[in-house]
mmCIF file with all atom_site columns, C-alpha atoms in Angstrom:
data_model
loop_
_atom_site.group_PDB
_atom_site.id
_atom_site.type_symbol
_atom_site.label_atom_id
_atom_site.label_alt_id
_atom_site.label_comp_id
_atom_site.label_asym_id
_atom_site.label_entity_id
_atom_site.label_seq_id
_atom_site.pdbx_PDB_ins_code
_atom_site.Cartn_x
_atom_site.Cartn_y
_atom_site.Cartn_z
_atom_site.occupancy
_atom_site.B_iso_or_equiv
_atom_site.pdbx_formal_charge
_atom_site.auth_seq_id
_atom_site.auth_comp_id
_atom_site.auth_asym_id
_atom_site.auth_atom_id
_atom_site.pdbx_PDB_model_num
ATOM 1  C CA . UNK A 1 1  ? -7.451  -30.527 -0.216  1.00 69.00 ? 49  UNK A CA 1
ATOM 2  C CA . UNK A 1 2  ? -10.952 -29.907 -1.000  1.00 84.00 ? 50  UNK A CA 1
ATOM 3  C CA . UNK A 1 3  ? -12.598 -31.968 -3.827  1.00 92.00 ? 51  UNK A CA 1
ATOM 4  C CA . UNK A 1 4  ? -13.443 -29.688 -7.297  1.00 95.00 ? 52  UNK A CA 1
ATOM 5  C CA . UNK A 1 5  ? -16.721 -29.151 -7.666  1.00 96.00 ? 53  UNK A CA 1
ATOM 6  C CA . UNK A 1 6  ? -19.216 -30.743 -9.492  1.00 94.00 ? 54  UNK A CA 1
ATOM 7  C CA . UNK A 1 7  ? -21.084 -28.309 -12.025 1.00 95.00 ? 55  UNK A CA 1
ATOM 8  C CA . UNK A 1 8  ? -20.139 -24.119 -12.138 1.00 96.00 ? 56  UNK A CA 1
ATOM 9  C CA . UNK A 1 9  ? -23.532 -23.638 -10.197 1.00 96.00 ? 57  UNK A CA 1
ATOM 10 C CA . UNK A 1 10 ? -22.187 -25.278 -7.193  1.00 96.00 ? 58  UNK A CA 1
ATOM 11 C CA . UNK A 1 11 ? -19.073 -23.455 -7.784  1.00 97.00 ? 59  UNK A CA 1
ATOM 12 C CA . UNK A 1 12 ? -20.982 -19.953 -7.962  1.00 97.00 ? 60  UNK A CA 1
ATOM 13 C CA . UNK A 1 13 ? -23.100 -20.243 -5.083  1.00 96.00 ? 61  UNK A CA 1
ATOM 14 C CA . UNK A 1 14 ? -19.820 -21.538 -2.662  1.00 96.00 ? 62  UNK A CA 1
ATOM 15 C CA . UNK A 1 15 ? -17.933 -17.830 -3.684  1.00 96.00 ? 63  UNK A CA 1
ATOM 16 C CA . UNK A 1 16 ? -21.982 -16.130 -3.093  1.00 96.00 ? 64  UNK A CA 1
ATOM 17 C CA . UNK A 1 17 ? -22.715 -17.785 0.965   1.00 94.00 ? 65  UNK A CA 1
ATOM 18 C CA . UNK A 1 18 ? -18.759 -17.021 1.690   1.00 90.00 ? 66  UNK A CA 1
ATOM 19 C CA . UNK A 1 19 ? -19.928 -13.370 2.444   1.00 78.00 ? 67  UNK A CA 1
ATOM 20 C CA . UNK A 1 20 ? -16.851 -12.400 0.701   1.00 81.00 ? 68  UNK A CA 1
ATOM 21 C CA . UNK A 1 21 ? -16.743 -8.453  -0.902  1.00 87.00 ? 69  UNK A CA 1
ATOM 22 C CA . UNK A 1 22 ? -16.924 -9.378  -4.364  1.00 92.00 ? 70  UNK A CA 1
ATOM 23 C CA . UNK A 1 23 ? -17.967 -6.296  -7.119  1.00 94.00 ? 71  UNK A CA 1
ATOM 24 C CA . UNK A 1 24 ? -21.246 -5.863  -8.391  1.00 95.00 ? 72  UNK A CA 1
ATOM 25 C CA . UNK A 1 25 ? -20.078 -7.477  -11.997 1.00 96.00 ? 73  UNK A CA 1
ATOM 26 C CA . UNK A 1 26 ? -18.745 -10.670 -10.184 1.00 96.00 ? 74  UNK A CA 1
ATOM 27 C CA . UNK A 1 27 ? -21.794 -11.154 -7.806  1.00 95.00 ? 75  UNK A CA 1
ATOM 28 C CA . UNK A 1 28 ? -24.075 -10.403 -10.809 1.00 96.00 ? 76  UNK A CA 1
ATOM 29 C CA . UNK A 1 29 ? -21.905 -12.703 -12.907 1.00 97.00 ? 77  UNK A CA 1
ATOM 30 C CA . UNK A 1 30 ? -21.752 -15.746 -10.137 1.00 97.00 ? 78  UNK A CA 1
ATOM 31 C CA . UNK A 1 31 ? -26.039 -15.079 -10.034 1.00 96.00 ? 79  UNK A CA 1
ATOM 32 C CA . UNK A 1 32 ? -26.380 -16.033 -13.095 1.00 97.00 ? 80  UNK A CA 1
ATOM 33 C CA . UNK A 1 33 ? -24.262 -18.840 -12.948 1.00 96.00 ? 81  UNK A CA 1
ATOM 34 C CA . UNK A 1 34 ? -25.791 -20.083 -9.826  1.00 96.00 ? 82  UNK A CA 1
ATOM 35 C CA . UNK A 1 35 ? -29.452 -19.837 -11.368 1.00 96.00 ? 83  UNK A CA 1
ATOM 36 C CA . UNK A 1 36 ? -28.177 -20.278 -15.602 1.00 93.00 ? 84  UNK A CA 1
ATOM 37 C CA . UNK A 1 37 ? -27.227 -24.492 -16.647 1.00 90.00 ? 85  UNK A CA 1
ATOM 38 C CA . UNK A 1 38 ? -26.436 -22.834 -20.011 1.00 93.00 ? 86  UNK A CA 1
ATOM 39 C CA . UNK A 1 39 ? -22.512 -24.326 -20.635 1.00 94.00 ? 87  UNK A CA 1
ATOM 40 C CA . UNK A 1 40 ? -19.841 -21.524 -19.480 1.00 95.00 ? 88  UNK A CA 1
ATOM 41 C CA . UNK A 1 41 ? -17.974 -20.022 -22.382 1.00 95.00 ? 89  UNK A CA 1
ATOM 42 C CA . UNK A 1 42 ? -14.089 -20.086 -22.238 1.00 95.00 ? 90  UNK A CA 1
ATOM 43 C CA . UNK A 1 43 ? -14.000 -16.304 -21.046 1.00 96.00 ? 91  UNK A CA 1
ATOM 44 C CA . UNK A 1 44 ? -16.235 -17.329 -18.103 1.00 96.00 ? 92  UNK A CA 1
ATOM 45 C CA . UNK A 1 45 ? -14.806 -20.084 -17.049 1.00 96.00 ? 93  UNK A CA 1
ATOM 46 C CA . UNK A 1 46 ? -11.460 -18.658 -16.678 1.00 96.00 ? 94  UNK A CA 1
ATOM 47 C CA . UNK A 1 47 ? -13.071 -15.756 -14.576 1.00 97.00 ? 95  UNK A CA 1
ATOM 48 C CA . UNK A 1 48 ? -14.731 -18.347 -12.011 1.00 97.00 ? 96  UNK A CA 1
ATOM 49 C CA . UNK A 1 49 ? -11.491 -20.200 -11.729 1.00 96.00 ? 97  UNK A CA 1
ATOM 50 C CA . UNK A 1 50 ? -10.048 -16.876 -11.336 1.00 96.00 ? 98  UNK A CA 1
ATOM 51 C CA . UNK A 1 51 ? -12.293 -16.269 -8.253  1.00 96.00 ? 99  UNK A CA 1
ATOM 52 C CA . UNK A 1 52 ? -12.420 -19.422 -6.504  1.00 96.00 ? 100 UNK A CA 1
ATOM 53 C CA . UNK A 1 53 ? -8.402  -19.728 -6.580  1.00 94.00 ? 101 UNK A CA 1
ATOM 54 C CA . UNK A 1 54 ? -8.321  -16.172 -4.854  1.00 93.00 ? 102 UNK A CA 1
ATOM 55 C CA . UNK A 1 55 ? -11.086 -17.159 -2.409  1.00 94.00 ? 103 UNK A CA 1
ATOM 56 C CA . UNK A 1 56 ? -8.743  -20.754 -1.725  1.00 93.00 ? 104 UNK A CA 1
ATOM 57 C CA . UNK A 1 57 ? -11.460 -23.042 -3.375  1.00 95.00 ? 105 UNK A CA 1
ATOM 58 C CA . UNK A 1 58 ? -11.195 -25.702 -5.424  1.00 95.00 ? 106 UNK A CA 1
ATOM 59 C CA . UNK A 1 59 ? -11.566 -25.465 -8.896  1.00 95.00 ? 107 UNK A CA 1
ATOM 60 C CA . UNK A 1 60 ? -14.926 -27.130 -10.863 1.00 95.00 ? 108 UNK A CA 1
ATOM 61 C CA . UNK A 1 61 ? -14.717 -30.798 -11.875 1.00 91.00 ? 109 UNK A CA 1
ATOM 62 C CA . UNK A 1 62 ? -12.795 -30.545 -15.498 1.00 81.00 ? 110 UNK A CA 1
ATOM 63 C CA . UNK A 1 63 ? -11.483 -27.359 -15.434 1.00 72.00 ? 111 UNK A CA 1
ATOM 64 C CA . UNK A 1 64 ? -9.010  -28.007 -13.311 1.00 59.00 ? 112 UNK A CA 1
ATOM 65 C CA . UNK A 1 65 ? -6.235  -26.492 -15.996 1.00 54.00 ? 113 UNK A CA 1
ATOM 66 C CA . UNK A 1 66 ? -8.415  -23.414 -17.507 1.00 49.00 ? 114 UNK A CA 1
#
């Protein structure tokens, strides 16, 4: 098992260089995490966890049960 990530950054950029078809919304949304240290709200970190479970990553460090 993979360990979580650290921050939502290193989270967002991991689903952006898999080369995975994601929609415009998510890759715009997982840009702006990647580049944006502002804290996640609730809503958006239950959409990243959301997309790294489908993509078979871990989750990020301390949201392990959003």
């Amino acid at each position: 098992m993979m360990a979580p990530f650290i921050d939502h950054s290193a989270a967002a950029l991991a689903l952006l260089n898999r080369g995975e078809r994601l929609t415009r919304k998510a890759g715009s949304f997982l840009g702006q995490l990647a580049v944006d240290p502002t804290p996640m709200t609730p809503a958006q970190a239950e959409w990243l966890a959301k997309l790294l479970d489908r993509a078979g990553l871990p989750p990020v460090e301390g949201d392990e049960n959003v």
